[in-house]
GROMACS .gro file of C-alpha atoms in nm:
model
  256
    1MET     CA    1  -0.001   0.000   0.001
    2GLU     CA    2   0.297   0.236   0.051
    3PRO     CA    3   0.315   0.344  -0.322
    4TYR     CA    4  -0.054   0.445  -0.305
    5ALA     CA    5  -0.117   0.557   0.054
    6THR     CA    6   0.074   0.567   0.380
    7ALA     CA    7  -0.036   0.375   0.689
    8ASP     CA    8  -0.159   0.700   0.851
    9GLN     CA    9  -0.370   0.782   0.545
   10VAL     CA   10  -0.527   0.434   0.539
   11TRP     CA   11  -0.596   0.464   0.913
   12ALA     CA   12  -0.767   0.802   0.868
   13GLY     CA   13  -0.978   0.664   0.585
   14ALA     CA   14  -1.083   0.367   0.795
   15LEU     CA   15  -1.194   0.592   1.083
   16ILE     CA   16  -1.394   0.815   0.850
   17PHE     CA   17  -1.557   0.516   0.680
   18ALA     CA   18  -1.653   0.364   1.017
   19ARG     CA   19  -1.854   0.671   1.115
   20ILE     CA   20  -1.997   0.753   0.771
   21GLY     CA   21  -2.092   0.394   0.700
   22ALA     CA   22  -2.277   0.365   1.033
   23ILE     CA   23  -2.469   0.687   0.963
   24ILE     CA   24  -2.559   0.586   0.610
   25MET     CA   25  -2.693   0.252   0.739
   26LEU     CA   26  -2.963   0.434   0.940
   27LEU     CA   27  -3.002   0.762   0.749
   28PRO     CA   28  -3.361   0.823   0.622
   29GLY     CA   29  -3.382   0.781   0.249
   30PHE     CA   30  -3.039   0.621   0.213
   31GLY     CA   31  -3.056   0.350   0.479
   32GLU     CA   32  -3.390   0.191   0.386
   33THR     CA   33  -3.411  -0.185   0.367
   34TYR     CA   34  -3.495  -0.180  -0.002
   35VAL     CA   35  -3.164  -0.002  -0.085
   36PRO     CA   36  -2.907  -0.274  -0.173
   37PRO     CA   37  -2.621  -0.300   0.077
   38ARG     CA   38  -2.365  -0.256  -0.201
   39ILE     CA   39  -2.518   0.076  -0.294
   40ARG     CA   40  -2.503   0.197   0.066
   41LEU     CA   41  -2.144   0.078   0.109
   42SER     CA   42  -2.042   0.243  -0.219
   43LEU     CA   43  -2.204   0.571  -0.119
   44ALA     CA   44  -2.033   0.558   0.223
   45PHE     CA   45  -1.697   0.489   0.057
   46VAL     CA   46  -1.735   0.780  -0.189
   47LEU     CA   47  -1.843   1.019   0.087
   48SER     CA   48  -1.550   0.905   0.302
   49LEU     CA   49  -1.307   0.990   0.019
   50ALA     CA   50  -1.473   1.328  -0.025
   51LEU     CA   51  -1.453   1.409   0.349
   52TRP     CA   52  -1.101   1.280   0.404
   53PRO     CA   53  -0.916   1.608   0.308
   54LEU     CA   54  -1.153   1.810   0.534
   55VAL     CA   55  -1.154   1.603   0.854
   56ALA     CA   56  -0.828   1.409   0.844
   57GLY     CA   57  -0.657   1.668   1.064
   58THR     CA   58  -0.909   1.614   1.346
   59LEU     CA   59  -0.857   1.241   1.369
   60PRO     CA   60  -0.629   1.064   1.620
   61GLY     CA   61  -0.301   0.917   1.505
   62LEU     CA   62  -0.237   0.553   1.425
   63PRO     CA   63  -0.228   0.355   1.756
   64ALA     CA   64   0.067   0.130   1.826
   65THR     CA   65  -0.144  -0.169   1.926
   66LEU     CA   66  -0.421  -0.369   1.756
   67GLY     CA   67  -0.646  -0.319   2.059
   68GLY     CA   68  -0.610   0.056   2.030
   69MET     CA   69  -0.706   0.047   1.664
   70PHE     CA   70  -1.013  -0.164   1.736
   71GLY     CA   71  -1.119   0.071   2.018
   72TRP     CA   72  -1.104   0.382   1.803
   73ILE     CA   73  -1.292   0.220   1.514
   74LEU     CA   74  -1.559   0.092   1.753
   75ARG     CA   75  -1.595   0.439   1.898
   76GLU     CA   76  -1.653   0.590   1.553
   77VAL     CA   77  -1.906   0.317   1.465
   78ILE     CA   78  -2.100   0.388   1.787
   79THR     CA   79  -2.093   0.761   1.717
   80GLY     CA   80  -2.228   0.708   1.366
   81LEU     CA   81  -2.505   0.477   1.492
   82MET     CA   82  -2.609   0.734   1.753
   83ILE     CA   83  -2.633   1.014   1.494
   84GLY     CA   84  -2.821   0.799   1.242
   85PHE     CA   85  -3.054   0.666   1.511
   86LEU     CA   86  -3.162   1.016   1.612
   87LEU     CA   87  -3.254   1.101   1.251
   88ARG     CA   88  -3.427   0.765   1.202
   89LEU     CA   89  -3.646   0.821   1.507
   90LEU     CA   90  -3.834   1.104   1.338
   91MET     CA   91  -3.950   0.868   1.062
   92ALA     CA   92  -4.157   0.691   1.329
   93ALA     CA   93  -4.375   1.005   1.352
   94LEU     CA   94  -4.521   0.933   1.005
   95SER     CA   95  -4.586   0.569   1.098
   96THR     CA   96  -4.758   0.681   1.416
   97ALA     CA   97  -4.971   0.931   1.227
   98GLY     CA   98  -5.070   0.662   0.977
   99GLU     CA   99  -5.171   0.421   1.247
  100VAL     CA  100  -5.384   0.686   1.422
  101VAL     CA  101  -5.556   0.782   1.096
  102SER     CA  102  -5.621   0.415   1.022
  103LEU     CA  103  -5.781   0.364   1.362
  104GLN     CA  104  -6.002   0.671   1.326
  105THR     CA  105  -6.119   0.576   0.977
  106THR     CA  106  -6.179   0.207   1.062
  107LEU     CA  107  -5.904   0.101   0.820
  108SER     CA  108  -5.665  -0.046   1.077
  109PHE     CA  109  -5.731  -0.398   0.946
  110ALA     CA  110  -5.611  -0.304   0.596
  111GLN     CA  111  -5.252  -0.437   0.636
  112THR     CA  112  -4.980  -0.419   0.371
  113ALA     CA  113  -4.606  -0.467   0.352
  114ASN     CA  114  -4.412  -0.157   0.457
  115PRO     CA  115  -4.088  -0.150   0.249
  116LEU     CA  116  -3.927   0.095   0.493
  117GLN     CA  117  -3.981  -0.117   0.803
  118ALA     CA  118  -3.971  -0.469   0.652
  119GLN     CA  119  -4.287  -0.564   0.842
  120PRO     CA  120  -4.661  -0.540   0.792
  121ALA     CA  121  -4.828  -0.208   0.864
  122THR     CA  122  -5.154  -0.036   0.784
  123THR     CA  123  -5.187   0.090   0.429
  124ILE     CA  124  -5.201   0.453   0.535
  125ALA     CA  125  -4.890   0.418   0.754
  126ALA     CA  126  -4.697   0.256   0.467
  127PHE     CA  127  -4.815   0.535   0.236
  128LEU     CA  128  -4.702   0.808   0.478
  129THR     CA  129  -4.357   0.658   0.529
  130LEU     CA  130  -4.304   0.637   0.152
  131PHE     CA  131  -4.444   0.992   0.124
  132GLY     CA  132  -4.189   1.109   0.381
  133VAL     CA  133  -3.896   0.961   0.189
  134ALA     CA  134  -4.022   1.121  -0.133
  135MET     CA  135  -4.046   1.454   0.045
  136ILE     CA  136  -3.688   1.424   0.171
  137PHE     CA  137  -3.552   1.403  -0.183
  138ALA     CA  138  -3.806   1.641  -0.339
  139THR     CA  139  -3.711   1.918  -0.093
  140ASN     CA  140  -3.334   1.845  -0.115
  141THR     CA  141  -3.325   1.764   0.258
  142HIS     CA  142  -3.076   1.488   0.175
  143HIS     CA  143  -2.828   1.767   0.096
  144LEU     CA  144  -2.860   1.879   0.457
  145PHE     CA  145  -2.790   1.520   0.565
  146ILE     CA  146  -2.467   1.516   0.364
  147ALA     CA  147  -2.365   1.852   0.512
  148GLY     CA  148  -2.440   1.704   0.853
  149LEU     CA  149  -2.187   1.427   0.793
  150LEU     CA  150  -1.914   1.692   0.785
  151GLY     CA  151  -2.069   1.895   1.064
  152SER     CA  152  -2.082   1.588   1.289
  153TYR     CA  153  -1.702   1.611   1.326
  154GLU     CA  154  -1.754   1.953   1.483
  155VAL     CA  155  -2.042   1.848   1.710
  156VAL     CA  156  -1.888   1.513   1.813
  157ARG     CA  157  -1.510   1.540   1.775
  158PRO     CA  158  -1.328   1.207   1.733
  159THR     CA  159  -1.076   1.289   2.008
  160ALA     CA  160  -1.341   1.407   2.261
  161PRO     CA  161  -1.503   1.170   2.515
  162LEU     CA  162  -1.802   0.977   2.391
  163MET     CA  163  -2.122   1.159   2.497
  164ILE     CA  164  -2.334   0.859   2.605
  165GLU     CA  165  -2.535   1.050   2.868
  166ASP     CA  166  -2.607   1.340   2.632
  167PHE     CA  167  -2.714   1.100   2.358
  168THR     CA  168  -2.948   0.913   2.591
  169ASP     CA  169  -3.114   1.237   2.700
  170VAL     CA  170  -3.153   1.356   2.342
  171ALA     CA  171  -3.282   1.014   2.228
  172VAL     CA  172  -3.550   1.006   2.501
  173ARG     CA  173  -3.668   1.355   2.412
  174THR     CA  174  -3.662   1.273   2.039
  175ILE     CA  175  -3.876   0.963   2.094
  176GLY     CA  176  -4.131   1.161   2.292
  177GLY     CA  177  -4.128   1.441   2.035
  178SER     CA  178  -4.166   1.190   1.750
  179PHE     CA  179  -4.477   1.038   1.908
  180LEU     CA  180  -4.620   1.382   1.978
  181LEU     CA  181  -4.551   1.490   1.620
  182GLY     CA  182  -4.729   1.180   1.489
  183VAL     CA  183  -5.041   1.262   1.691
  184GLN     CA  184  -5.024   1.627   1.581
  185LEU     CA  185  -5.001   1.527   1.215
  186ALA     CA  186  -5.315   1.313   1.256
  187ALA     CA  187  -5.500   1.586   1.453
  188PRO     CA  188  -5.739   1.690   1.170
  189VAL     CA  189  -5.867   1.333   1.131
  190ILE     CA  190  -5.887   1.291   1.512
  191VAL     CA  191  -6.103   1.605   1.544
  192PHE     CA  192  -6.327   1.491   1.259
  193SER     CA  193  -6.364   1.143   1.406
  194LEU     CA  194  -6.457   1.285   1.747
  195ILE     CA  195  -6.729   1.510   1.601
  196PHE     CA  196  -6.855   1.244   1.365
  197ASN     CA  197  -6.884   0.979   1.642
  198LEU     CA  198  -7.070   1.224   1.865
  199ALA     CA  199  -7.312   1.303   1.587
  200THR     CA  200  -7.359   0.933   1.512
  201GLY     CA  201  -7.432   0.864   1.879
  202LEU     CA  202  -7.693   1.139   1.893
  203VAL     CA  203  -7.865   1.012   1.581
  204GLY     CA  204  -7.870   0.661   1.726
  205ARG     CA  205  -8.032   0.788   2.049
  206ILE     CA  206  -8.292   1.001   1.869
  207MET     CA  207  -8.382   0.739   1.605
  208PRO     CA  208  -8.331   0.393   1.761
  209GLN     CA  209  -8.481   0.218   1.457
  210PHE     CA  210  -8.239   0.381   1.214
  211GLN     CA  211  -7.950   0.159   1.097
  212VAL     CA  212  -7.691   0.414   1.202
  213PHE     CA  213  -7.380   0.196   1.162
  214PHE     CA  214  -7.487   0.083   0.814
  215VAL     CA  215  -7.487   0.446   0.704
  216SER     CA  216  -7.211   0.594   0.919
  217THR     CA  217  -6.932   0.347   0.839
  218PRO     CA  218  -6.891   0.430   0.468
  219LEU     CA  219  -6.935   0.801   0.547
  220ASN     CA  220  -6.666   0.776   0.813
  221VAL     CA  221  -6.420   0.621   0.566
  222LEU     CA  222  -6.505   0.861   0.283
  223LEU     CA  223  -6.499   1.184   0.488
  224GLY     CA  224  -6.200   1.076   0.696
  225LEU     CA  225  -5.985   0.998   0.392
  226SER     CA  226  -6.099   1.323   0.229
  227ILE     CA  227  -5.982   1.526   0.532
  228PHE     CA  228  -5.660   1.323   0.537
  229ALA     CA  229  -5.598   1.400   0.166
  230LEU     CA  230  -5.667   1.772   0.221
  231SER     CA  231  -5.418   1.784   0.513
  232LEU     CA  232  -5.144   1.590   0.328
  233GLY     CA  233  -4.961   1.905   0.221
  234VAL     CA  234  -4.950   2.034   0.578
  235ILE     CA  235  -4.831   1.694   0.700
  236GLY     CA  236  -4.538   1.694   0.457
  237THR     CA  237  -4.441   2.053   0.537
  238VAL     CA  238  -4.446   2.008   0.915
  239PHE     CA  239  -4.258   1.682   0.899
  240ILE     CA  240  -3.983   1.820   0.674
  241ASP     CA  241  -3.944   2.129   0.889
  242ARG     CA  242  -3.901   1.914   1.201
  243LEU     CA  243  -3.659   1.681   1.025
  244ARG     CA  244  -3.453   1.977   0.898
  245ALA     CA  245  -3.440   2.121   1.251
  246VAL     CA  246  -3.296   1.796   1.392
  247ALA     CA  247  -3.055   1.749   1.101
  248GLY     CA  248  -2.945   2.112   1.132
  249THR     CA  249  -2.799   2.042   1.478
  250PHE     CA  250  -2.529   1.828   1.312
  251THR     CA  251  -2.433   2.066   1.033
  252GLY     CA  252  -2.217   2.274   1.268
  253GLY     CA  253  -1.981   2.474   1.055
  254ALA     CA  254  -2.052   2.273   0.741
  255VAL     CA  255  -2.309   2.520   0.616
  256GLY     CA  256  -2.339   2.888   0.690
   0.00000   0.00000   0.00000
């Protein structure tokens, strides 16, 4: 390898690839299960080569022992997984919103394969998760992700102590915020369902002989999906704004 790269250069590239590869594995849009592993590895390798001239000076030197090398690489992998995990948590907000909308419109039994989660989910939840990925690339939010790869070396320096306690605190708050965001995104349908069910109950009490469920069920589905379709633009805008706010914390000095 000496004619092509020195040992220190190979070591720096390995450290960068360890962090970038771990982030790409979980990054929304890039780290989905339907993206072939070779594509993700190739992207991580290309990004590592692009970032090497910019961050090589902040990396620790080549350790003298094999254990030291393994420890530094493991530290960078853990750092990358923590950063990617925080961004991945926000994608759960769309899945939560889809499940809530499905429950309110009596479509929770309509299950389908969710390509982003590799497990069955309601049709509306699968649609919203795919919609979220499409919005990420349509609004160029993935550019902010790439800038955040560079900025992560300012926020979490390779030579600084690993911030496990800070990450745990941020992860807990992000999980709570993700669930709250999912409920907020489904709020229009929740309000409609509450009003509609109250009206249905009053009609049932006033006219006991009227087949209220026979008439209300198709109306509930039709009107609920109509309100969901009308609020889809707001759902996408609010989700992207929240995702950009979280990703912006890692840009650091990468963007100005």
